[in-house]
Coordinates of C-alpha atoms in Angstrom, one line a residue:
X1 CA -11.7 5.0 8.7
X2 CA -14.6 7.1 7.6
X3 CA -18.2 6.0 8.3
X4 CA -18.6 5.1 4.7
X5 CA -15.4 3.0 4.6
X6 CA -16.3 1.4 8.0
X7 CA -19.6 0.3 6.5
X8 CA -18.0 -1.2 3.4
X9 CA -15.4 -3.0 5.5
X10 CA -18.1 -4.4 7.9
X11 CA -20.1 -5.7 4.9
X12 CA -17.0 -7.2 3.3
X13 CA -15.8 -9.0 6.4
X14 CA -19.3 -10.2 7.3
X15 CA -19.7 -11.6 3.8
X16 CA -16.4 -13.5 4.0
X17 CA -16.7 -14.6 7.7
X18 CA -17.3 -18.3 6.9
X19 CA -14.3 -18.5 4.5
X20 CA -11.9 -16.3 6.3
X21 CA -10.5 -18.6 8.9
X22 CA -9.4 -21.3 6.5
X23 CA -8.1 -18.9 3.9
X24 CA -6.2 -16.3 5.9
X25 CA -3.0 -18.3 6.5
X26 CA -0.9 -15.1 6.5
X27 CA -3.1 -13.6 9.2
X28 CA -2.8 -16.8 11.2
X29 CA 1.0 -16.5 11.0
X30 CA 0.8 -13.0 12.2
X31 CA -1.2 -14.0 15.3
X32 CA 1.3 -16.7 16.1
X33 CA 4.2 -14.3 15.7
X34 CA 2.6 -11.7 17.9
X35 CA 2.1 -14.2 20.8
X36 CA 5.6 -15.7 20.4
X37 CA 7.1 -12.2 20.5
X38 CA 5.1 -11.4 23.6
X39 CA 6.5 -14.5 25.3
X40 CA 10.0 -13.7 24.1
X41 CA 10.1 -10.3 25.6
X42 CA 8.7 -11.4 29.0
X43 CA 4.9 -11.1 29.0
X44 CA 3.4 -12.1 32.3
X45 CA 1.4 -15.3 32.5
X46 CA -1.8 -13.4 33.7
X47 CA -3.6 -10.3 32.5
X48 CA -6.5 -9.5 34.7
X49 CA -8.5 -7.5 32.1
X50 CA -7.7 -8.0 28.5
X51 CA -9.2 -6.5 25.4
X52 CA -8.7 -7.7 21.8
X53 CA -9.5 -5.3 19.0
X54 CA -10.8 -6.9 15.7
X55 CA -11.0 -10.5 16.9
X56 CA -12.5 -11.8 13.6
X57 CA -12.6 -15.6 13.4
X58 CA -10.3 -15.9 16.4
X59 CA -6.7 -16.5 15.1
X60 CA -5.3 -14.3 17.9
X61 CA -8.2 -14.9 20.3
X62 CA -7.5 -18.6 20.6
X63 CA -3.7 -18.1 21.1
X64 CA -4.2 -15.5 23.8
X65 CA -6.6 -17.8 25.7
X66 CA -4.1 -20.8 25.3
X67 CA -1.0 -18.8 26.4
X68 CA -2.2 -16.6 29.1
X69 CA -4.5 -16.6 32.1
X70 CA -7.3 -14.1 31.1
X71 CA -10.0 -14.0 33.8
X72 CA -11.8 -11.0 32.3
X73 CA -11.4 -11.3 28.5
X74 CA -13.2 -8.9 26.1
X75 CA -13.1 -9.0 22.3
X76 CA -14.4 -6.6 19.7
X77 CA -15.2 -6.7 16.1
X78 CA -17.0 -4.7 13.5
X79 CA -18.6 -7.9 12.1
X80 CA -21.4 -9.1 14.3
X81 CA -20.7 -12.7 13.3
X82 CA -17.6 -12.5 15.5
X83 CA -19.8 -13.0 18.5
X84 CA -19.2 -16.7 17.8
X85 CA -15.5 -16.2 18.4
X86 CA -16.2 -14.7 21.7
X87 CA -18.6 -17.4 22.7
X88 CA -16.1 -20.1 21.7
X89 CA -13.3 -18.6 23.9
X90 CA -15.5 -17.6 26.8
X91 CA -15.0 -13.9 26.2
X92 CA -17.4 -10.9 26.4
X93 CA -18.2 -9.5 23.0
X94 CA -18.3 -5.8 22.1
X95 CA -19.7 -5.3 18.7
X96 CA -19.0 -2.2 16.5
X97 CA -16.4 0.3 15.4
X98 CA -13.7 0.1 18.1
X99 CA -13.2 3.8 18.1
X100 CA -16.8 4.4 19.1
X101 CA -17.7 1.6 21.5
X102 CA -17.2 1.7 25.2
X103 CA -14.0 0.0 26.3
X104 CA -13.6 -2.1 29.4
X105 CA -12.0 -0.4 32.4
X106 CA -8.7 -1.1 34.2
X107 CA -7.2 -2.8 31.1
X108 CA -3.8 -4.4 31.5
X109 CA -3.6 -5.9 28.0
X110 CA -4.8 -4.5 24.6
X111 CA -4.0 -6.8 21.7
X112 CA -4.9 -6.8 18.0
X113 CA -3.7 -8.7 14.9
X114 CA -4.3 -7.6 11.3
X115 CA -6.8 -4.9 12.1
X116 CA -5.1 -1.5 12.7
X117 CA -4.3 -1.1 9.0
X118 CA -8.0 -0.4 8.4
X119 CA -7.7 2.8 10.5
X120 CA -7.0 5.9 8.4
X121 CA -5.3 7.2 11.6
X122 CA -3.5 4.2 13.2
X123 CA -1.7 6.6 15.6
X124 CA -5.0 7.9 16.8
X125 CA -6.1 4.4 17.8
X126 CA -2.8 3.8 19.5
X127 CA -3.3 6.9 21.5
X128 CA -6.7 5.6 22.5
X129 CA -5.0 2.4 23.7
X130 CA -2.5 4.5 25.7
X131 CA -5.3 6.3 27.5
X132 CA -7.2 3.1 28.3
X133 CA -4.3 0.9 29.6
X134 CA -3.4 0.9 33.3
X135 CA 0.3 1.7 34.2
X136 CA 2.2 -1.5 33.6
X137 CA -0.3 -2.7 31.0
X138 CA 0.8 -4.3 27.8
X139 CA 0.1 -3.4 24.2
X140 CA 0.6 -6.0 21.5
X141 CA -0.6 -4.9 18.0
X142 CA 0.2 -6.0 14.5
X143 CA -0.9 -4.5 11.2
X144 CA 0.5 -4.4 7.7
X145 CA 3.1 -2.2 6.1
X146 CA 3.4 -0.3 2.8
X147 CA 4.6 -3.3 0.8
X148 CA 1.2 -5.0 1.4
X149 CA -0.4 -6.0 -1.9
X150 CA 2.3 -4.1 -3.8
X151 CA 1.4 -6.0 -6.9
X152 CA -2.2 -4.7 -6.8
X153 CA -1.0 -1.1 -6.2
X154 CA 1.3 -1.3 -9.2
X155 CA -1.6 -2.1 -11.5
X156 CA -4.0 0.5 -10.1
X157 CA -6.1 -1.4 -7.6
X158 CA -7.6 0.3 -4.6
X159 CA -8.1 -2.8 -2.5
X160 CA -5.3 -2.0 -0.1
X161 CA -6.2 -0.8 3.4
X162 CA -5.8 2.9 4.2
X163 CA -3.5 2.7 7.3
X164 CA -0.5 0.8 6.1
X165 CA 2.6 2.0 7.9
X166 CA 6.1 0.9 8.9
X167 CA 6.7 -0.5 12.4
X168 CA 8.7 2.5 13.4
X169 CA 5.6 4.7 12.8
X170 CA 3.7 2.5 15.3
X171 CA 6.5 2.8 17.8
X172 CA 6.7 6.5 17.4
X173 CA 3.0 6.9 18.0
X174 CA 3.3 5.5 21.5
X175 CA 6.8 6.6 22.4
X176 CA 6.7 8.4 25.7
X177 CA 3.8 6.7 27.5
X178 CA 5.2 3.3 26.7
X179 CA 8.5 1.4 27.0
X180 CA 8.9 -0.2 23.5
X181 CA 9.8 -3.9 24.0
X182 CA 10.0 -4.9 20.4
X183 CA 9.1 -3.9 16.9
X184 CA 9.3 -6.0 13.8
X185 CA 8.3 -6.6 10.2
X186 CA 8.4 -9.4 7.6
X187 CA 7.8 -9.5 3.9
X188 CA 5.9 -12.7 3.1
X189 CA 4.7 -13.5 -0.5
X190 CA 1.8 -15.9 -1.1
X191 CA 1.6 -17.6 -4.5
X192 CA -1.3 -18.4 -6.7
X193 CA -1.9 -20.3 -9.9
X194 CA -3.7 -17.4 -11.6
X195 CA -4.6 -13.7 -11.0
X196 CA -8.2 -14.8 -10.7
X197 CA -7.2 -17.0 -7.8
X198 CA -5.7 -13.8 -6.2
X199 CA -9.1 -12.2 -6.5
X200 CA -10.8 -15.2 -5.0
X201 CA -8.4 -15.1 -2.1
X202 CA -9.1 -11.4 -1.5
X203 CA -12.8 -12.0 -1.5
X204 CA -12.5 -15.0 0.8
X205 CA -10.6 -13.1 3.4
X206 CA -12.7 -9.9 3.1
X207 CA -9.8 -7.6 2.5
X208 CA -11.2 -6.2 -0.6
X209 CA -13.5 -3.9 1.4
X210 CA -11.9 -0.8 0.0
X211 CA -12.0 -1.9 -3.7
X212 CA -14.2 0.2 -5.9
X213 CA -16.2 -0.7 -9.0
X214 CA -17.4 -3.9 -10.5
X215 CA -15.6 -6.2 -12.8
X216 CA -16.5 -6.5 -16.5
X217 CA -15.2 -9.1 -18.8
X218 CA -12.8 -6.6 -20.4
X219 CA -11.5 -5.2 -17.1
X220 CA -11.0 -8.7 -15.7
X221 CA -9.1 -9.8 -18.8
X222 CA -6.9 -6.7 -18.6
X223 CA -6.2 -7.3 -14.9
X224 CA -5.2 -10.9 -15.6
X225 CA -2.9 -10.0 -18.5
X226 CA -1.2 -7.2 -16.6
X227 CA -0.7 -9.2 -13.5
X228 CA 0.9 -12.1 -15.4
X229 CA 3.0 -9.8 -17.5
X230 CA 4.4 -7.9 -14.5
X231 CA 4.6 -10.5 -11.8
X232 CA 4.2 -14.0 -13.3
X233 CA 7.1 -16.4 -12.8
X234 CA 7.3 -20.2 -13.2
X235 CA 3.6 -20.4 -14.0
X236 CA 2.5 -18.7 -10.8
X237 CA 1.8 -15.2 -9.5
X238 CA 2.6 -13.6 -6.1
X239 CA 0.7 -11.5 -3.7
X240 CA 2.8 -9.8 -1.1
X241 CA 2.0 -9.6 2.6
X242 CA 3.9 -7.1 4.8
X243 CA 3.1 -7.7 8.5
X244 CA 4.4 -5.2 11.1
X245 CA 4.1 -5.3 14.8
X246 CA 4.9 -3.5 18.1
X247 CA 4.8 -4.7 21.7
X248 CA 5.2 -2.2 24.5
X249 CA 4.5 -1.7 28.2
X250 CA 2.9 1.4 29.6
X251 CA 5.1 3.3 32.0

């Protein structure tokens, strides 16, 4: 994520912060899935020093607090409004670009849901995680794959995040320092009454931070017509989500 993109993403998520939590149902599902997978593959009940990357409004933050004993819990986000999430869950807040801020020491859990896709180099962030974790520490990270918002991509939109990748790519990036416990993916369409509702959804969740240009009456009409023609069915239109995840333990 370049400095220019990071600034756009920060402004987009800050603008949508008040609407994100109630609108981002797919991201909420991802957070639940990540924690359930951690439990399934034998995560310990306690992590002494935990760090969540991109906590946002707290979908994953709350579940981590509810499911694990986290005596020293730190959360990060590029949007300063996320300090409210940290305060609500009794966590220390680290504001800013996660690649540039100082990370807590002696980490035994790094977790993140629906953030890594904003990195132009997801593997680079995973390598940073590998260096930060103590031996025996856990990584639990989800992002989104290349089918994410495939409808938008097919009609020329630039709203998709830059770091979309398959789960095997996440696993490959940490293979060696880590024992891979599980990888997975799911294709999950959401449905809307109109293409304009799709745009409202994107704005409410802040995930249009990479979109370029302003709408005019003619470009909006063309977008709506193309979307309905290509993807409309039974009076509704889809928007595809493609969550991917990896959980691993450092050797």
